[in-house]
Amino acid sequence: MTSDAYLHVGMPRFQRLSDAVSIMDQHGIDRALVCAFQTCPDLQTVHQAIVEHPGRFIAAGLPIGGDRTEITAGIRAQFEAGFTGLRVSGDHVRDWPWVLDLIGEYGGFALVCDDVRFADDAAILLDHLDRHEDGLVIGGHFAGPREPGAVAGEPALGELFAHPRFAVNFSRQALFPHDLIEEWAATLIEQVGWERIMWASEAPVLHWRDESIGTAMQWIDRFSPTDAQRQGFFEENARRLLWSRPQREVRDLDLPFDPFDYRVSKPAPMWNFGLALDDGLPGRMLEGWVAWGGPERGVLRHYLEAVLDEHLPPGGGA
């Protein structure tokens, strides 16, 4: 059995639930923590996952809204509908610590994604764990990779890593510089331990880099885990830390707003390392771009977007 501790669903930026399930089935992934993101706050599709596949998915919501009152109402609506935790940024932790209080009130987990300033979050997260005996904090994307020596210079970070209710998702490894991420992962294995690290795909984003689920799963092999460590990393840790938590009854999701009213608009970072095409295509693409209007109408990317928009299936909900 394999558990995926972080994947995205939602249209039009990410993927339909049916496509996520299809790829999971192809790779023997039995369960997944599923969430949306500010650039695609499709909370209805996240909710659909726990409605249609009870027990297979755990839902992480988002703190979004126009002001504190609306954000609070939205968070409560998500937990009341059966969500188990929230995906929050480091900015949320530092600027809106009351969001953590709401997570604690519902006995939920905080999935914290902050690639740059995770050490700045540590003291606040430790306080949250101290005040909520059933609290759980998950550091997303390796809890912000940095030089391994950074832990020694950040006592609160070391204390957080040692906390029994702090865990780390290993995801997005191919995006970070090779030496940095390998040294940092080794540090996490030492500081956090094999019993509190979990494999996560970040699907479909890994496909945007031409990665596969298989290669993402093989990455851990460089650390030579034992059979027991491997089983913990790919299944047992997620089952113990996430699926063994009390699950809320799944009810209708009654949000007090349309989450897409608060969507953060920014381009999807696809093919970060370049898009390698068959060498019979570039000239044809340039010819088509010129016929389309060339630089006076838009850059080559804009032409490619127009071509794809014309030929791909229509977007929309789940």
mmCIF file of C-alpha atoms in Angstrom:
data_model
loop_
_atom_site.group_PDB
_atom_site.id
_atom_site.type_symbol
_atom_site.label_atom_id
_atom_site.label_comp_id
_atom_site.label_asym_id
_atom_site.label_seq_id
_atom_site.Cartn_x
_atom_site.Cartn_y
_atom_site.Cartn_z
ATOM 1 C CA MET A 1 0.000 0.000 0.000
ATOM 2 C CA THR A 2 1.122 3.555 -0.705
ATOM 3 C CA SER A 3 -0.100 6.845 0.747
ATOM 4 C CA ASP A 4 0.378 10.195 -0.953
ATOM 5 C CA ALA A 5 0.667 12.896 1.693
ATOM 6 C CA TYR A 6 0.029 15.850 -0.645
ATOM 7 C CA LEU A 7 -1.691 16.254 -3.998
ATOM 8 C CA HIS A 8 -3.803 18.927 -5.667
ATOM 9 C CA VAL A 9 -7.171 18.708 -7.361
ATOM 10 C CA GLY A 10 -9.212 21.485 -8.921
ATOM 11 C CA MET A 11 -9.839 23.054 -12.269
ATOM 12 C CA PRO A 12 -8.712 24.780 -14.336
ATOM 13 C CA ARG A 13 -5.176 24.875 -12.883
ATOM 14 C CA PHE A 14 -4.667 21.381 -11.462
ATOM 15 C CA GLN A 15 -6.638 18.240 -12.312
ATOM 16 C CA ARG A 16 -10.085 16.723 -12.189
ATOM 17 C CA LEU A 17 -10.726 14.317 -9.344
ATOM 18 C CA SER A 18 -11.373 11.466 -11.790
ATOM 19 C CA ASP A 19 -7.957 11.990 -13.387
ATOM 20 C CA ALA A 20 -6.249 12.064 -9.991
ATOM 21 C CA VAL A 21 -7.929 8.789 -9.025
ATOM 22 C CA SER A 22 -6.970 7.192 -12.345
ATOM 23 C CA ILE A 23 -3.279 8.022 -11.897
ATOM 24 C CA MET A 24 -3.368 6.890 -8.253
ATOM 25 C CA ASP A 25 -4.850 3.550 -9.321
ATOM 26 C CA GLN A 26 -2.181 3.094 -11.992
ATOM 27 C CA HIS A 27 0.565 3.497 -9.375
ATOM 28 C CA GLY A 28 -1.007 1.584 -6.487
ATOM 29 C CA ILE A 29 -1.644 4.669 -4.356
ATOM 30 C CA ASP A 30 -4.407 3.738 -1.951
ATOM 31 C CA ARG A 31 -5.003 7.046 -0.186
ATOM 32 C CA ALA A 32 -4.039 10.695 -0.411
ATOM 33 C CA LEU A 33 -4.156 13.993 1.412
ATOM 34 C CA VAL A 34 -5.855 16.283 -1.084
ATOM 35 C CA CYS A 35 -5.955 20.070 -1.117
ATOM 36 C CA ALA A 36 -6.492 23.148 -3.242
ATOM 37 C CA PHE A 37 -4.326 26.268 -3.451
ATOM 38 C CA GLN A 38 -4.857 30.033 -3.579
ATOM 39 C CA THR A 39 -4.242 30.014 -7.342
ATOM 40 C CA CYS A 40 -7.046 27.465 -7.763
ATOM 41 C CA PRO A 41 -9.253 27.496 -4.646
ATOM 42 C CA ASP A 42 -11.534 24.746 -5.944
ATOM 43 C CA LEU A 43 -12.713 23.653 -2.514
ATOM 44 C CA GLN A 44 -15.769 21.981 -4.007
ATOM 45 C CA THR A 45 -13.589 19.430 -5.801
ATOM 46 C CA VAL A 46 -11.583 18.802 -2.617
ATOM 47 C CA HIS A 47 -14.886 18.214 -0.857
ATOM 48 C CA GLN A 48 -16.037 15.966 -3.684
ATOM 49 C CA ALA A 49 -13.039 13.719 -2.998
ATOM 50 C CA ILE A 50 -14.124 12.948 0.571
ATOM 51 C CA VAL A 51 -17.772 12.594 -0.460
ATOM 52 C CA GLU A 52 -17.185 10.146 -3.324
ATOM 53 C CA HIS A 53 -14.241 8.241 -1.835
ATOM 54 C CA PRO A 54 -14.779 8.004 1.942
ATOM 55 C CA GLY A 55 -11.647 6.905 3.734
ATOM 56 C CA ARG A 56 -9.430 7.212 0.681
ATOM 57 C CA PHE A 57 -8.947 10.967 0.881
ATOM 58 C CA ILE A 58 -8.269 13.421 3.682
ATOM 59 C CA ALA A 59 -9.091 17.032 2.833
ATOM 60 C CA ALA A 60 -7.018 20.089 3.650
ATOM 61 C CA GLY A 61 -8.781 23.419 3.239
ATOM 62 C CA LEU A 62 -7.640 27.004 2.765
ATOM 63 C CA PRO A 63 -7.867 30.183 4.853
ATOM 64 C CA ILE A 64 -9.392 32.537 2.287
ATOM 65 C CA GLY A 65 -11.896 35.359 2.368
ATOM 66 C CA GLY A 66 -12.210 39.117 2.305
ATOM 67 C CA ASP A 67 -11.540 39.826 5.991
ATOM 68 C CA ARG A 68 -11.059 37.992 9.271
ATOM 69 C CA THR A 69 -14.768 37.484 9.785
ATOM 70 C CA GLU A 70 -15.238 35.953 6.352
ATOM 71 C CA ILE A 71 -12.044 33.882 6.559
ATOM 72 C CA THR A 72 -13.164 32.525 9.933
ATOM 73 C CA ALA A 73 -16.591 31.629 8.555
ATOM 74 C CA GLY A 74 -14.973 29.911 5.587
ATOM 75 C CA ILE A 75 -12.641 27.864 7.784
ATOM 76 C CA ARG A 76 -15.517 26.790 10.008
ATOM 77 C CA ALA A 77 -17.567 25.790 6.959
ATOM 78 C CA GLN A 78 -14.732 23.606 5.680
ATOM 79 C CA PHE A 79 -14.212 21.809 8.985
ATOM 80 C CA GLU A 80 -17.971 21.368 9.445
ATOM 81 C CA ALA A 81 -18.108 19.779 5.972
ATOM 82 C CA GLY A 82 -15.553 17.121 6.921
ATOM 83 C CA PHE A 83 -12.169 18.714 6.153
ATOM 84 C CA THR A 84 -9.435 17.514 8.521
ATOM 85 C CA GLY A 85 -6.883 20.311 8.291
ATOM 86 C CA LEU A 86 -5.751 23.464 6.526
ATOM 87 C CA ARG A 87 -2.942 24.196 4.109
ATOM 88 C CA VAL A 88 -1.370 27.433 5.309
ATOM 89 C CA SER A 89 1.612 29.519 4.254
ATOM 90 C CA GLY A 90 4.342 30.877 6.473
ATOM 91 C CA ASP A 91 2.756 34.308 6.092
ATOM 92 C CA HIS A 92 -0.477 32.916 7.526
ATOM 93 C CA VAL A 93 1.417 31.487 10.506
ATOM 94 C CA ARG A 94 3.215 34.754 11.233
ATOM 95 C CA ASP A 95 0.513 37.296 10.336
ATOM 96 C CA TRP A 96 -2.690 35.385 11.157
ATOM 97 C CA PRO A 97 -1.858 33.123 14.141
ATOM 98 C CA TRP A 98 -5.573 33.052 14.949
ATOM 99 C CA VAL A 99 -5.920 30.646 11.992
ATOM 100 C CA LEU A 100 -3.912 28.128 14.022
ATOM 101 C CA ASP A 101 -6.313 28.665 16.922
ATOM 102 C CA LEU A 102 -9.213 27.683 14.660
ATOM 103 C CA ILE A 103 -7.346 24.599 13.473
ATOM 104 C CA GLY A 104 -6.751 23.681 17.105
ATOM 105 C CA GLU A 105 -10.391 24.244 18.003
ATOM 106 C CA TYR A 106 -11.407 21.613 15.449
ATOM 107 C CA GLY A 107 -8.584 19.209 16.304
ATOM 108 C CA GLY A 108 -7.161 19.600 12.823
ATOM 109 C CA PHE A 109 -3.684 19.553 11.338
ATOM 110 C CA ALA A 110 -1.737 22.439 9.853
ATOM 111 C CA LEU A 111 0.080 21.742 6.593
ATOM 112 C CA VAL A 112 2.625 24.565 6.455
ATOM 113 C CA CYS A 113 4.312 25.351 3.139
ATOM 114 C CA ASP A 114 7.050 27.971 3.432
ATOM 115 C CA ASP A 115 10.156 27.355 1.327
ATOM 116 C CA VAL A 116 11.945 30.520 2.418
ATOM 117 C CA ARG A 117 11.356 31.394 6.081
ATOM 118 C CA PHE A 118 10.303 28.183 7.825
ATOM 119 C CA ALA A 119 12.655 28.868 10.731
ATOM 120 C CA ASP A 120 10.674 32.043 11.421
ATOM 121 C CA ASP A 121 7.535 29.920 11.893
ATOM 122 C CA ALA A 122 9.056 27.493 14.398
ATOM 123 C CA ALA A 123 8.335 29.277 17.698
ATOM 124 C CA ILE A 124 4.705 29.978 16.721
ATOM 125 C CA LEU A 125 4.157 26.384 15.627
ATOM 126 C CA LEU A 126 5.714 25.041 18.822
ATOM 127 C CA ASP A 127 3.351 27.214 20.852
ATOM 128 C CA HIS A 128 0.430 25.852 18.823
ATOM 129 C CA LEU A 129 1.495 22.260 19.529
ATOM 130 C CA ASP A 130 1.961 23.007 23.224
ATOM 131 C CA ARG A 131 -1.547 24.451 23.510
ATOM 132 C CA HIS A 132 -3.308 21.707 21.535
ATOM 133 C CA GLU A 133 -2.458 18.202 22.674
ATOM 134 C CA ASP A 134 -4.003 16.670 19.554
ATOM 135 C CA GLY A 135 -2.360 19.180 17.196
ATOM 136 C CA LEU A 136 -0.267 18.101 14.245
ATOM 137 C CA VAL A 137 1.995 20.254 12.077
ATOM 138 C CA ILE A 138 3.283 19.013 8.722
ATOM 139 C CA GLY A 139 6.160 20.817 7.046
ATOM 140 C CA GLY A 140 5.400 20.773 3.331
ATOM 141 C CA HIS A 141 8.091 20.488 0.640
ATOM 142 C CA PHE A 142 10.857 19.404 3.036
ATOM 143 C CA ALA A 143 9.940 22.172 5.510
ATOM 144 C CA GLY A 144 11.875 24.767 3.544
ATOM 145 C CA PRO A 145 15.241 23.370 2.350
ATOM 146 C CA ARG A 146 18.298 25.277 3.542
ATOM 147 C CA GLU A 147 21.936 24.605 4.348
ATOM 148 C CA PRO A 148 22.085 21.722 6.846
ATOM 149 C CA GLY A 149 23.997 23.803 9.401
ATOM 150 C CA ALA A 150 21.014 26.130 9.712
ATOM 151 C CA VAL A 151 19.346 23.849 12.247
ATOM 152 C CA ALA A 152 22.184 24.278 14.735
ATOM 153 C CA GLY A 153 21.792 28.055 14.512
ATOM 154 C CA GLU A 154 18.009 27.953 15.028
ATOM 155 C CA PRO A 155 17.179 26.361 18.410
ATOM 156 C CA ALA A 156 13.424 26.682 17.901
ATOM 157 C CA LEU A 157 13.692 24.911 14.551
ATOM 158 C CA GLY A 158 15.616 22.046 16.111
ATOM 159 C CA GLU A 159 13.029 21.818 18.882
ATOM 160 C CA LEU A 160 10.217 21.760 16.330
ATOM 161 C CA PHE A 161 11.918 19.013 14.329
ATOM 162 C CA ALA A 162 12.227 16.933 17.499
ATOM 163 C CA HIS A 163 8.555 17.359 18.450
ATOM 164 C CA PRO A 164 6.610 14.068 18.219
ATOM 165 C CA ARG A 165 3.664 15.806 16.534
ATOM 166 C CA PHE A 166 5.692 17.452 13.807
ATOM 167 C CA ALA A 167 6.115 15.663 10.468
ATOM 168 C CA VAL A 168 7.602 16.503 7.079
ATOM 169 C CA ASN A 169 6.426 15.811 3.529
ATOM 170 C CA PHE A 170 9.153 14.923 1.054
ATOM 171 C CA SER A 171 7.890 16.532 -2.152
ATOM 172 C CA ARG A 172 9.149 18.735 -4.979
ATOM 173 C CA GLN A 173 12.687 17.329 -4.657
ATOM 174 C CA ALA A 174 13.488 17.624 -8.361
ATOM 175 C CA LEU A 175 12.926 21.375 -8.290
ATOM 176 C CA PHE A 176 15.608 22.142 -5.687
ATOM 177 C CA PRO A 177 19.374 22.189 -6.400
ATOM 178 C CA HIS A 178 20.638 18.590 -6.188
ATOM 179 C CA ASP A 179 23.328 19.028 -3.535
ATOM 180 C CA LEU A 180 21.164 21.245 -1.341
ATOM 181 C CA ILE A 181 18.126 18.958 -1.280
ATOM 182 C CA GLU A 182 20.108 15.767 -0.740
ATOM 183 C CA GLU A 183 22.057 17.237 2.175
ATOM 184 C CA TRP A 184 18.898 18.763 3.638
ATOM 185 C CA ALA A 185 16.928 15.527 3.285
ATOM 186 C CA ALA A 186 19.713 13.674 5.098
ATOM 187 C CA THR A 187 19.515 16.291 7.861
ATOM 188 C CA LEU A 188 15.748 15.800 8.167
ATOM 189 C CA ILE A 189 16.142 12.028 8.341
ATOM 190 C CA GLU A 190 18.567 12.554 11.207
ATOM 191 C CA GLN A 191 16.664 15.331 13.003
ATOM 192 C CA VAL A 192 13.036 14.301 12.408
ATOM 193 C CA GLY A 193 13.529 10.566 11.918
ATOM 194 C CA TRP A 194 12.141 7.996 9.512
ATOM 195 C CA GLU A 195 8.996 7.649 11.639
ATOM 196 C CA ARG A 196 7.808 11.229 10.898
ATOM 197 C CA ILE A 197 8.636 11.772 7.224
ATOM 198 C CA MET A 198 6.126 10.985 4.472
ATOM 199 C CA TRP A 199 6.221 10.635 0.714
ATOM 200 C CA ALA A 200 4.149 13.137 -1.261
ATOM 201 C CA SER A 201 3.787 13.574 -5.013
ATOM 202 C CA GLU A 202 2.490 17.160 -5.261
ATOM 203 C CA ALA A 203 0.613 15.859 -8.314
ATOM 204 C CA PRO A 204 -0.137 17.180 -10.847
ATOM 205 C CA VAL A 205 2.669 19.733 -10.408
ATOM 206 C CA LEU A 206 5.408 17.117 -10.757
ATOM 207 C CA HIS A 207 4.040 16.285 -14.214
ATOM 208 C CA TRP A 208 4.651 19.905 -15.209
ATOM 209 C CA ARG A 209 8.373 19.086 -14.915
ATOM 210 C CA ASP A 210 8.041 15.863 -16.962
ATOM 211 C CA GLU A 211 8.466 13.828 -13.776
ATOM 212 C CA SER A 212 6.598 10.609 -13.170
ATOM 213 C CA ILE A 213 5.155 9.141 -9.996
ATOM 214 C CA GLY A 214 7.608 6.280 -10.359
ATOM 215 C CA THR A 215 10.722 8.461 -10.488
ATOM 216 C CA ALA A 216 9.430 10.558 -7.593
ATOM 217 C CA MET A 217 9.046 7.412 -5.497
ATOM 218 C CA GLN A 218 12.511 6.119 -6.411
ATOM 219 C CA TRP A 219 14.234 9.300 -5.198
ATOM 220 C CA ILE A 220 14.332 8.076 -1.586
ATOM 221 C CA ASP A 221 16.466 5.081 -2.605
ATOM 222 C CA ARG A 222 19.653 7.171 -2.383
ATOM 223 C CA PHE A 223 19.275 7.098 1.416
ATOM 224 C CA SER A 224 19.115 3.268 1.529
ATOM 225 C CA PRO A 225 16.059 2.889 3.779
ATOM 226 C CA THR A 226 15.447 -0.460 5.416
ATOM 227 C CA ASP A 227 12.265 -2.322 4.537
ATOM 228 C CA ALA A 228 10.632 -1.016 7.722
ATOM 229 C CA GLN A 229 11.750 2.561 7.039
ATOM 230 C CA ARG A 230 10.479 2.333 3.476
ATOM 231 C CA GLN A 231 7.115 1.017 4.630
ATOM 232 C CA GLY A 232 6.871 3.851 7.134
ATOM 233 C CA PHE A 233 7.808 6.477 4.575
ATOM 234 C CA PHE A 234 5.360 5.311 1.922
ATOM 235 C CA GLU A 235 2.444 4.135 4.057
ATOM 236 C CA GLU A 236 2.605 3.589 7.807
ATOM 237 C CA ASN A 237 3.568 7.126 8.862
ATOM 238 C CA ALA A 238 0.714 8.713 6.932
ATOM 239 C CA ARG A 239 -1.717 6.126 8.257
ATOM 240 C CA ARG A 240 -0.607 6.748 11.846
ATOM 241 C CA LEU A 241 -0.286 10.534 11.696
ATOM 242 C CA LEU A 242 -3.225 11.344 9.397
ATOM 243 C CA TRP A 243 -5.694 8.521 8.829
ATOM 244 C CA SER A 244 -5.740 7.420 12.467
ATOM 245 C CA ARG A 245 -6.873 10.911 13.521
ATOM 246 C CA PRO A 246 -10.576 11.288 14.361
ATOM 247 C CA GLN A 247 -12.328 12.052 11.089
ATOM 248 C CA ARG A 248 -15.150 14.544 11.012
ATOM 249 C CA GLU A 249 -18.515 13.594 9.565
ATOM 250 C CA VAL A 250 -18.728 14.580 5.893
ATOM 251 C CA ARG A 251 -21.543 17.048 5.311
ATOM 252 C CA ASP A 252 -22.481 19.563 2.633
ATOM 253 C CA LEU A 253 -19.912 22.273 2.034
ATOM 254 C CA ASP A 254 -21.762 25.539 2.632
ATOM 255 C CA LEU A 255 -19.224 28.303 2.037
ATOM 256 C CA PRO A 256 -20.294 31.916 2.736
ATOM 257 C CA PHE A 257 -18.592 33.065 -0.483
ATOM 258 C CA ASP A 258 -17.350 31.878 -3.849
ATOM 259 C CA PRO A 259 -13.706 30.945 -3.199
ATOM 260 C CA PHE A 260 -12.762 31.890 -6.757
ATOM 261 C CA ASP A 261 -13.555 35.482 -5.862
ATOM 262 C CA TYR A 262 -10.296 35.330 -3.880
ATOM 263 C CA ARG A 263 -8.206 33.425 -6.372
ATOM 264 C CA VAL A 264 -4.587 34.570 -6.609
ATOM 265 C CA SER A 265 -3.761 34.859 -10.297
ATOM 266 C CA LYS A 266 -0.275 33.899 -11.421
ATOM 267 C CA PRO A 267 1.173 31.741 -14.228
ATOM 268 C CA ALA A 268 1.624 28.017 -13.704
ATOM 269 C CA PRO A 269 5.386 27.267 -13.600
ATOM 270 C CA MET A 270 5.448 24.503 -16.184
ATOM 271 C CA TRP A 271 8.627 22.939 -17.595
ATOM 272 C CA ASN A 272 10.890 24.847 -15.215
ATOM 273 C CA PHE A 273 13.943 23.338 -16.855
ATOM 274 C CA GLY A 274 12.820 24.015 -20.431
ATOM 275 C CA LEU A 275 10.377 22.359 -22.796
ATOM 276 C CA ALA A 276 12.253 19.923 -25.036
ATOM 277 C CA LEU A 277 10.214 19.374 -28.197
ATOM 278 C CA ASP A 278 10.626 17.092 -31.191
ATOM 279 C CA ASP A 279 12.908 19.023 -33.564
ATOM 280 C CA GLY A 280 10.275 18.934 -36.279
ATOM 281 C CA LEU A 281 8.023 21.271 -34.296
ATOM 282 C CA PRO A 282 9.875 24.551 -33.526
ATOM 283 C CA GLY A 283 9.905 25.861 -37.102
ATOM 284 C CA ARG A 284 6.248 25.019 -37.596
ATOM 285 C CA MET A 285 5.428 26.708 -34.301
ATOM 286 C CA LEU A 286 7.261 29.861 -35.336
ATOM 287 C CA GLU A 287 5.488 29.858 -38.721
ATOM 288 C CA GLY A 288 2.133 29.528 -36.981
ATOM 289 C CA TRP A 289 3.036 32.300 -34.530
ATOM 290 C CA VAL A 290 3.919 34.696 -37.347
ATOM 291 C CA ALA A 291 0.666 33.872 -39.187
ATOM 292 C CA TRP A 292 -1.216 34.419 -35.888
ATOM 293 C CA GLY A 293 0.185 37.945 -35.615
ATOM 294 C CA GLY A 294 3.726 37.474 -34.347
ATOM 295 C CA PRO A 295 5.303 39.794 -31.793
ATOM 296 C CA GLU A 296 2.828 42.565 -32.486
ATOM 297 C CA ARG A 297 0.067 40.347 -31.123
ATOM 298 C CA GLY A 298 1.965 38.578 -28.346
ATOM 299 C CA VAL A 299 5.043 36.566 -27.407
ATOM 300 C CA LEU A 300 5.444 32.945 -28.504
ATOM 301 C CA ARG A 301 4.013 31.697 -25.207
ATOM 302 C CA HIS A 302 0.769 33.564 -25.887
ATOM 303 C CA TYR A 303 0.463 31.847 -29.258
ATOM 304 C CA LEU A 304 1.072 28.438 -27.679
ATOM 305 C CA GLU A 305 -1.603 29.196 -25.083
ATOM 306 C CA ALA A 306 -4.054 30.033 -27.889
ATOM 307 C CA VAL A 307 -3.275 26.789 -29.741
ATOM 308 C CA LEU A 308 -3.687 24.697 -26.611
ATOM 309 C CA ASP A 309 -6.892 26.482 -25.615
ATOM 310 C CA GLU A 310 -8.378 25.688 -29.019
ATOM 311 C CA HIS A 311 -7.520 22.005 -29.028
ATOM 312 C CA LEU A 312 -7.665 20.821 -25.396
ATOM 313 C CA PRO A 313 -10.852 19.659 -23.654
ATOM 314 C CA PRO A 314 -12.835 22.541 -22.159
ATOM 315 C CA GLY A 315 -12.003 23.566 -18.604
ATOM 316 C CA GLY A 316 -14.441 23.863 -15.755
ATOM 317 C CA GLY A 317 -15.292 22.073 -12.574
ATOM 318 C CA ALA A 318 -14.826 18.469 -11.552
#
